[in-house]
CSV table of C-alpha atoms in Angstrom, one decimal:
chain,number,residue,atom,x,y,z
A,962,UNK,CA,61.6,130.7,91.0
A,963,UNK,CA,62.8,127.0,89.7
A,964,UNK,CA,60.2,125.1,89.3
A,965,UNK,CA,60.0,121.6,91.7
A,966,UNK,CA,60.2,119.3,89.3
A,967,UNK,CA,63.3,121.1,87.8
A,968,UNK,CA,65.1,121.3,91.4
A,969,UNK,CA,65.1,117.3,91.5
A,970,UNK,CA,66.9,117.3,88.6
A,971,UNK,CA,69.6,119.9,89.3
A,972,UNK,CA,70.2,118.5,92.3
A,973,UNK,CA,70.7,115.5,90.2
A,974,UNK,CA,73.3,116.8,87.7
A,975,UNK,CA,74.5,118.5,90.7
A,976,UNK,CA,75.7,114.9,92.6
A,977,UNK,CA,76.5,113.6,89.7
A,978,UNK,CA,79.7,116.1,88.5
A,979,UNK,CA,80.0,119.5,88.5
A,980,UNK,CA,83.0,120.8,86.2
A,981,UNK,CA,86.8,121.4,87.0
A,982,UNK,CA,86.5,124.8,85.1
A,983,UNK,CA,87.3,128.2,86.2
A,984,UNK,CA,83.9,129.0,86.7
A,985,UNK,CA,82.3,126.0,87.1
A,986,UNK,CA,78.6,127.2,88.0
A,987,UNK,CA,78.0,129.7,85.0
A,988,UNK,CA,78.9,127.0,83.5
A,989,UNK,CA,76.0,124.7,84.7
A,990,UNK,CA,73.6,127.4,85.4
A,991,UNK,CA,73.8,127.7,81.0
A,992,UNK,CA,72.5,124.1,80.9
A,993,UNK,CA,69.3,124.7,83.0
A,994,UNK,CA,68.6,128.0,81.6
A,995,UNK,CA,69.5,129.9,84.9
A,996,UNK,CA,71.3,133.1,86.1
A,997,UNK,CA,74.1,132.4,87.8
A,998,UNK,CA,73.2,133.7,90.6
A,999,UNK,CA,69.4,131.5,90.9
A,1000,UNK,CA,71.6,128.9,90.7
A,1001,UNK,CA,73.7,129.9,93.8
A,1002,UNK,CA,71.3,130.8,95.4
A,1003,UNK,CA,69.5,127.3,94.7
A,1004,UNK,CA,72.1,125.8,95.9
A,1005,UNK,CA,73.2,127.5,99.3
A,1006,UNK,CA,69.7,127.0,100.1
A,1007,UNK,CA,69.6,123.6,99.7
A,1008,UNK,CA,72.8,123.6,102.2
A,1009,UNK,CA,70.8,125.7,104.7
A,1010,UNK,CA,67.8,122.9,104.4
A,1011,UNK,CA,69.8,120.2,104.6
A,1012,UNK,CA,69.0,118.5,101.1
A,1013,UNK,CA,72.5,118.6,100.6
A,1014,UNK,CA,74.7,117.2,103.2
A,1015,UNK,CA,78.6,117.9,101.2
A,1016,UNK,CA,79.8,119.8,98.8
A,1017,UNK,CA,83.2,119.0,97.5
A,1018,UNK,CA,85.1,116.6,96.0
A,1019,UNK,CA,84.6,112.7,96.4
A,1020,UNK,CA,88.3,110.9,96.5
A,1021,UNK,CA,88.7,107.6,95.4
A,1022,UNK,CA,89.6,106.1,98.6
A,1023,UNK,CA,91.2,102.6,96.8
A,1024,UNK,CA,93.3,104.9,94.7
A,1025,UNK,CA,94.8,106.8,97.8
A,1026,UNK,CA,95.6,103.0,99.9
A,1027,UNK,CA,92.2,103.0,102.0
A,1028,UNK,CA,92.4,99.3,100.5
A,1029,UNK,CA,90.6,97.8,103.8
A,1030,UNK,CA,86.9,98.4,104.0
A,1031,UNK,CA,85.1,96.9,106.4
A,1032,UNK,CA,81.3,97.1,106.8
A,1033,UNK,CA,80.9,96.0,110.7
A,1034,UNK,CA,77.6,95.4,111.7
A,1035,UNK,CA,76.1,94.8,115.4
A,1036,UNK,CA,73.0,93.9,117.1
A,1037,UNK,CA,72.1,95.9,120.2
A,1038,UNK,CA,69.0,95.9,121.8
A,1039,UNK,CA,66.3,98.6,120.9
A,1040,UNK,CA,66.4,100.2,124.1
A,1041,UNK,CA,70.5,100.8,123.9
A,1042,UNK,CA,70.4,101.8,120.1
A,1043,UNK,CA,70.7,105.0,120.4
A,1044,UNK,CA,73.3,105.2,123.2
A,1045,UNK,CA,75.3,102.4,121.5
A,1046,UNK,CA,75.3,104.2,117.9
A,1047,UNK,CA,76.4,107.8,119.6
A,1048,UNK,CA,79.7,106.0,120.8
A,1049,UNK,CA,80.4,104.0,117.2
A,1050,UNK,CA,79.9,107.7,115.7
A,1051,UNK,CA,82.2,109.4,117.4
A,1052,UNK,CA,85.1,106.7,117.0
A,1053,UNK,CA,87.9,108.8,115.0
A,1054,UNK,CA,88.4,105.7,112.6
A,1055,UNK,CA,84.0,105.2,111.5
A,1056,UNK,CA,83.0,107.4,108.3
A,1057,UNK,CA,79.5,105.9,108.7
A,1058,UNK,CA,76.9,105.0,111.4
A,1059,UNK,CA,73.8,104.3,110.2
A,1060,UNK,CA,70.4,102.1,112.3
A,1061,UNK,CA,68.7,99.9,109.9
A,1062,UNK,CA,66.0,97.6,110.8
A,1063,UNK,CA,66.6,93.6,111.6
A,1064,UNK,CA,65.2,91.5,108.7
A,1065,UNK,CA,65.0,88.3,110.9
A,1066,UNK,CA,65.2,85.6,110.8
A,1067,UNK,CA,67.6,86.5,107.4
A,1068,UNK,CA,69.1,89.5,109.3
A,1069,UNK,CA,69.8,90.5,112.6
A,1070,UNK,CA,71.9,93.3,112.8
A,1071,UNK,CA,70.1,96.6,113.5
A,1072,UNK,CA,73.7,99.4,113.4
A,1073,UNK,CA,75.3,99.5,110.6
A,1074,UNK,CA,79.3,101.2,110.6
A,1075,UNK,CA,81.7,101.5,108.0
A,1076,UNK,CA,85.2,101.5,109.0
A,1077,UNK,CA,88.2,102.2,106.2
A,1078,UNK,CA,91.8,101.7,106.7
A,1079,UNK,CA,95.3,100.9,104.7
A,1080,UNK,CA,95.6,97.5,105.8
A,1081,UNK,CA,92.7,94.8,106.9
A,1082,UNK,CA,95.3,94.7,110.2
A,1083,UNK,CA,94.9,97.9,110.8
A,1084,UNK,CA,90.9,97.8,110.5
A,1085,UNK,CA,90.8,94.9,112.6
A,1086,UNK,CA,92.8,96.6,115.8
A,1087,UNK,CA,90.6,99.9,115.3
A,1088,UNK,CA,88.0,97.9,115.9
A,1089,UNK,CA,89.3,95.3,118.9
A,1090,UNK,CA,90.3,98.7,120.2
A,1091,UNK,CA,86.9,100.3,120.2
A,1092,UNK,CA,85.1,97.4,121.8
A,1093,UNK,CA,87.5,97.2,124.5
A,1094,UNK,CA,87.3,101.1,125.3
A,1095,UNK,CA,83.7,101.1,125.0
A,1096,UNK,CA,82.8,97.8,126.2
A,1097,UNK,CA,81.1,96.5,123.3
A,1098,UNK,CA,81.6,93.0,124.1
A,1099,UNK,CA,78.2,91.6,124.6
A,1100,UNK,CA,76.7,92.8,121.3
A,1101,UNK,CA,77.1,90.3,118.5
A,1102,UNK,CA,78.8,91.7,115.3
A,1103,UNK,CA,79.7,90.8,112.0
A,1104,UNK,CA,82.9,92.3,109.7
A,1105,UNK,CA,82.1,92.3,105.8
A,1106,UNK,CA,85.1,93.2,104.0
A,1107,UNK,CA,85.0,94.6,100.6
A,1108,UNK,CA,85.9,91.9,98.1
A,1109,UNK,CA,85.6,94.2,94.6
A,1110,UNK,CA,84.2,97.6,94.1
A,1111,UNK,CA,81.4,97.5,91.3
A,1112,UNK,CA,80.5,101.0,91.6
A,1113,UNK,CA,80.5,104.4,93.0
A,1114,UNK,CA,78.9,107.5,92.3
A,1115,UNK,CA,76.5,110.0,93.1
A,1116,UNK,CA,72.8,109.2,93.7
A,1117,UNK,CA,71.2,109.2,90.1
A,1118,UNK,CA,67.4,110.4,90.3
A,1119,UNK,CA,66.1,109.2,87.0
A,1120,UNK,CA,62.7,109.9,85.4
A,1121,UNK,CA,60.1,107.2,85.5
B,132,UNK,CA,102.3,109.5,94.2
B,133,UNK,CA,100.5,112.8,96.0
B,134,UNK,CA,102.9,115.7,96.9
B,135,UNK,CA,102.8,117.6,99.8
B,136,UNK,CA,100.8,120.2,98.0
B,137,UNK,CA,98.5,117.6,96.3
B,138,UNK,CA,97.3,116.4,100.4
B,139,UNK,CA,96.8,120.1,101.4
B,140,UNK,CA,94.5,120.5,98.7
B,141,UNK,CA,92.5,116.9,98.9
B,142,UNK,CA,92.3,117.7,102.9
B,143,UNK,CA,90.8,120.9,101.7
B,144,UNK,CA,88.3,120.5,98.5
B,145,UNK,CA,86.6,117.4,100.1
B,146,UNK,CA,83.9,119.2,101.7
B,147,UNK,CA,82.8,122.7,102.2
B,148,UNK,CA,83.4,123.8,98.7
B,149,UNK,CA,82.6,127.4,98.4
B,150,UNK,CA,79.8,128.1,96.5
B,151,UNK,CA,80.5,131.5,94.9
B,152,UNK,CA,80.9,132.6,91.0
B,153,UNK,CA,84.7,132.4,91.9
B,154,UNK,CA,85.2,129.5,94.1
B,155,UNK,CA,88.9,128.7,92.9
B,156,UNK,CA,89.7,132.1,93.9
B,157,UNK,CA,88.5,131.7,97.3
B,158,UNK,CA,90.3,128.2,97.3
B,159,UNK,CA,93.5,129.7,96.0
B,160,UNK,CA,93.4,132.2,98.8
B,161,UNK,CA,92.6,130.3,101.9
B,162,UNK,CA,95.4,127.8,100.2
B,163,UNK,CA,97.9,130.3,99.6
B,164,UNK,CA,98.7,129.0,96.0
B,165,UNK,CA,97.8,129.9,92.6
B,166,UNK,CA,94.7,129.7,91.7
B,167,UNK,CA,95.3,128.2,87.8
B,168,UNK,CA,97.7,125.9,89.3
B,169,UNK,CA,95.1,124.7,91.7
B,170,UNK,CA,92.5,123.8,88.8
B,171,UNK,CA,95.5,122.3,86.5
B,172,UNK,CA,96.2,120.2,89.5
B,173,UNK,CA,92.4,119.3,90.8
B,174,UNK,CA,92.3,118.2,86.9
B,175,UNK,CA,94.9,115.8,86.6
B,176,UNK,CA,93.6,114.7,90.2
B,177,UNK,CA,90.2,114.1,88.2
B,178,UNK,CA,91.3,112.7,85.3
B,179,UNK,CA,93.8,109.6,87.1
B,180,UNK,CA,90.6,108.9,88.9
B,181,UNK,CA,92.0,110.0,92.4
B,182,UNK,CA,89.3,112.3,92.7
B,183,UNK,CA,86.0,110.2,91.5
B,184,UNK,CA,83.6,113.1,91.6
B,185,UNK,CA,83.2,116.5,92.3
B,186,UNK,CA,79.7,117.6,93.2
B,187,UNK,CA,77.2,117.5,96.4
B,188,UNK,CA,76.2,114.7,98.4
B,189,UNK,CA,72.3,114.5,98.9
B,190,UNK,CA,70.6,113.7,102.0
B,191,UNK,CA,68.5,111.1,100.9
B,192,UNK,CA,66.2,111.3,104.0
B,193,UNK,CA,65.3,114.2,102.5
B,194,UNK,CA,65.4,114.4,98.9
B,195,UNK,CA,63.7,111.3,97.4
B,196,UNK,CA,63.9,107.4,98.9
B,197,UNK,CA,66.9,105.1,99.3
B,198,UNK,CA,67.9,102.2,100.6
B,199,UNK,CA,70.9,99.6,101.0
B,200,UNK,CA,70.0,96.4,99.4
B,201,UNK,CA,71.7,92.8,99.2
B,202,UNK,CA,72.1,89.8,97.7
B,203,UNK,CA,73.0,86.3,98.5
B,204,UNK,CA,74.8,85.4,95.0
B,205,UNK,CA,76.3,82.0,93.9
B,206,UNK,CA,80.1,82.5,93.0
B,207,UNK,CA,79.4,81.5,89.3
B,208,UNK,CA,76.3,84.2,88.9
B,209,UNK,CA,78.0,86.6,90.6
B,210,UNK,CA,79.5,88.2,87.2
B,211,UNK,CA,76.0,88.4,85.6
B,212,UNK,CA,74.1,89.9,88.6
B,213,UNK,CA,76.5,92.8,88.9
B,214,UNK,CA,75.8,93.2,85.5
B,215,UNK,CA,72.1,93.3,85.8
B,216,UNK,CA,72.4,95.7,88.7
B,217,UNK,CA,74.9,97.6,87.8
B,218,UNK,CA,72.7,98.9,84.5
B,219,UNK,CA,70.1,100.5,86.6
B,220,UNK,CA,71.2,104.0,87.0
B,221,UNK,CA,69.5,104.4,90.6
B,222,UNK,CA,72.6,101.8,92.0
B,223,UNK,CA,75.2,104.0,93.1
B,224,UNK,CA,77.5,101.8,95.3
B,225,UNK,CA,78.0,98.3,94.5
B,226,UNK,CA,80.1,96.0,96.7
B,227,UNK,CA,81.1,92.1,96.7
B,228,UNK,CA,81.8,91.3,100.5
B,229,UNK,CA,82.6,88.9,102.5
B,230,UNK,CA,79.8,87.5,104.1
B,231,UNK,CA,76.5,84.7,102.7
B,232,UNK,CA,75.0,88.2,101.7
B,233,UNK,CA,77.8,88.8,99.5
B,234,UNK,CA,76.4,92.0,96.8
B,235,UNK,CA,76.0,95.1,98.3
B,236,UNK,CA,74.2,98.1,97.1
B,237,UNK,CA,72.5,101.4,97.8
B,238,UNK,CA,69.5,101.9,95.5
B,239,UNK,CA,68.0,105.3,95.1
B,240,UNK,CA,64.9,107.0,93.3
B,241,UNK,CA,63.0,110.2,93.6
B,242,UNK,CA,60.1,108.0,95.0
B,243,UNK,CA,59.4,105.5,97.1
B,244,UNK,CA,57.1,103.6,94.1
B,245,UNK,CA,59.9,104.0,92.0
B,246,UNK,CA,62.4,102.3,94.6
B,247,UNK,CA,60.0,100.0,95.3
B,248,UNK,CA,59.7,99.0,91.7
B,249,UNK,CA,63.2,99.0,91.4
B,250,UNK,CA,64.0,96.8,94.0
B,251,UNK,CA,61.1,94.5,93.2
B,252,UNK,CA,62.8,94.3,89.6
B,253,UNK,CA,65.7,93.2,90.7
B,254,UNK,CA,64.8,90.4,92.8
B,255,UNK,CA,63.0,89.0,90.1
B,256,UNK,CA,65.5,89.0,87.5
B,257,UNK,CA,68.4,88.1,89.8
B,258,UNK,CA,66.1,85.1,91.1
B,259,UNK,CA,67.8,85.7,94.7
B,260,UNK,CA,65.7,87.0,97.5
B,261,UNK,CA,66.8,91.0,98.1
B,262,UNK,CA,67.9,92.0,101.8
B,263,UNK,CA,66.1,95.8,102.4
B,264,UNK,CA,67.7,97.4,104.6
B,265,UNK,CA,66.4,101.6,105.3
B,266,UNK,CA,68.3,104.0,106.7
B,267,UNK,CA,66.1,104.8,110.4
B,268,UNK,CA,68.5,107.1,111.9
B,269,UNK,CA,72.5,108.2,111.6
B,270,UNK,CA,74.4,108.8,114.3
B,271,UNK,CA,77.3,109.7,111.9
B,272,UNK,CA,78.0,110.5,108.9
B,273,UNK,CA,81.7,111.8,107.8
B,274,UNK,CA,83.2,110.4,104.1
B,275,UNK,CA,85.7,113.0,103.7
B,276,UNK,CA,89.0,111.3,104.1
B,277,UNK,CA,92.1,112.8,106.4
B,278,UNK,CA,95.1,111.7,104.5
């Protein structure tokens, strides 16, 4: 059995880089002490449970032309959320749908979708095109184009 | 520039990675290539940064707190705040936009004191008032990338 405390911070090492080597999980299991095998095991059941969503290989989306990223944000009313967020989902062209709570009078938005594309353009017409198919019209929305990319990585959990 | 082989393999190792003592093998297999050619490549990939990371992506609504944060920051400050946000190592995604909220981030921790703190941190030394923003529900949630 891994100990709780020691499963947070797997899972941290764990989104934070695993090794391009042949075997790339003896080779971590080694740093925390583990069989190879607890540490599959850890592992595909923190698939099963959900605790980890992905497992694979993050591309650098700047690097491969995905220049255009657009955080578009809307504000529907509470009682069309859900519906409203189910149709943004399922758009081919969103990688993200999120609901986040207004922070009024600063913040009004309440769905939150990331949209990426080669060319601002091309963002722009995925998204006329999805308000017109869906009828998206009425709902007030805002497009926040990345300017410069500070960071990305994996979720760090660090000790207090 | 990616080679037809190079997409094949990207379209593949993005998500469902097998988890298995081999998992090149598997990879190599379902791939139809060879299987030290496929790590040579997925290194080089690495290495020139096409491939930022390779590891799991945690669902934060269930393993510890997070939340997207942001910032409304003058044009001349806006070098030293990155800086000052950028250092804590529960930011993982830092953006400048286009909008009066103009720094965005997600800010993580393993509890909900410590993102607190965090967050409470960071609006004091950046002097700007912090935008928190908490995930309630996804409807979707797909990063790997069809190229």
């Amino acid at each position: 059995m891994i100990p709780e405390e020691k499963k947070l911070n797997i899972l941290d090492v764990l989104s934070a880089g695993i090794p391009v080597v042949e075997y790339p999980y003896k080779e971590l299991a080694k740093q925390f002490n583990l069989q190879e095998s607890e540490l599959l095991g850890f592992i595909q059941d923190a698939i099963t449970d959900g605790k980890i969503k992905r497992m694979g290989m993050v591309l650098n989306h700047h690097k491969l032309g995905f220049v255009a990223n657009a955080m578009v944000v809307w504000d529907v009313p509470d009682c069309v959320v859900d519906k409203v967020g189910n149709i943004l989902g399922k758009q081919k062209c969103v990688t993200l749908c999120y609901q986040r709570p207004r922070q009024l009078p600063e913040w009004r938005y309440n769905l939150f979708t990331m949209i990426h594309g080669k060319k601002r353009q091309e963002v722009l017409a995925h998204l006329s095109q999805i308000i017109d198919n869906n009828a998206l019209h009425e709902y007030p929305r805002d497009v926040l184009f990345s300017v410069r990319k500070f960071k990305q990585g994996g979720a760090r959990y660090v000790n207090e | 520039m990616l080679s037809e082989l190079d997409i094949k393999i990207l379209n593949r190792v993005q998500s469902d990675f097998p988890v298995c003592s081999d998992p090149f093998s598997v990879l190599a297999i379902e791939l139809d290539i060879d299987k030290a050619l496929l790590i040579k490549r997925l290194s080089e990939l690495q290495q020139d940064n096409t491939i930022s990371r390779f590891g799991c992506v945690i669902n934060h609504r269930k393993v510890g707190k997070s939340l997207l944060a942001a910032l409304k920051v003058p044009h001349e400050k806006m070098e030293d705040t990155v800086t000052l946000v950028n250092a804590y190592l529960e930011v993982n995604h830092n953006y400048q936009r286009e909008h009066a909220f103009n720094l965005w981030f997600v800010v993580t921790a393993a509890t909900q004191c410590r993102l607190d703190k965090v967050l409470d941190e960071l609006e004091s030394k950046t002097g700007f008032p912090l935008l928190r923003l908490p995930m309630l529900k996804p409807h979707h949630i797909n990063l790997a990338f069809d190229l």
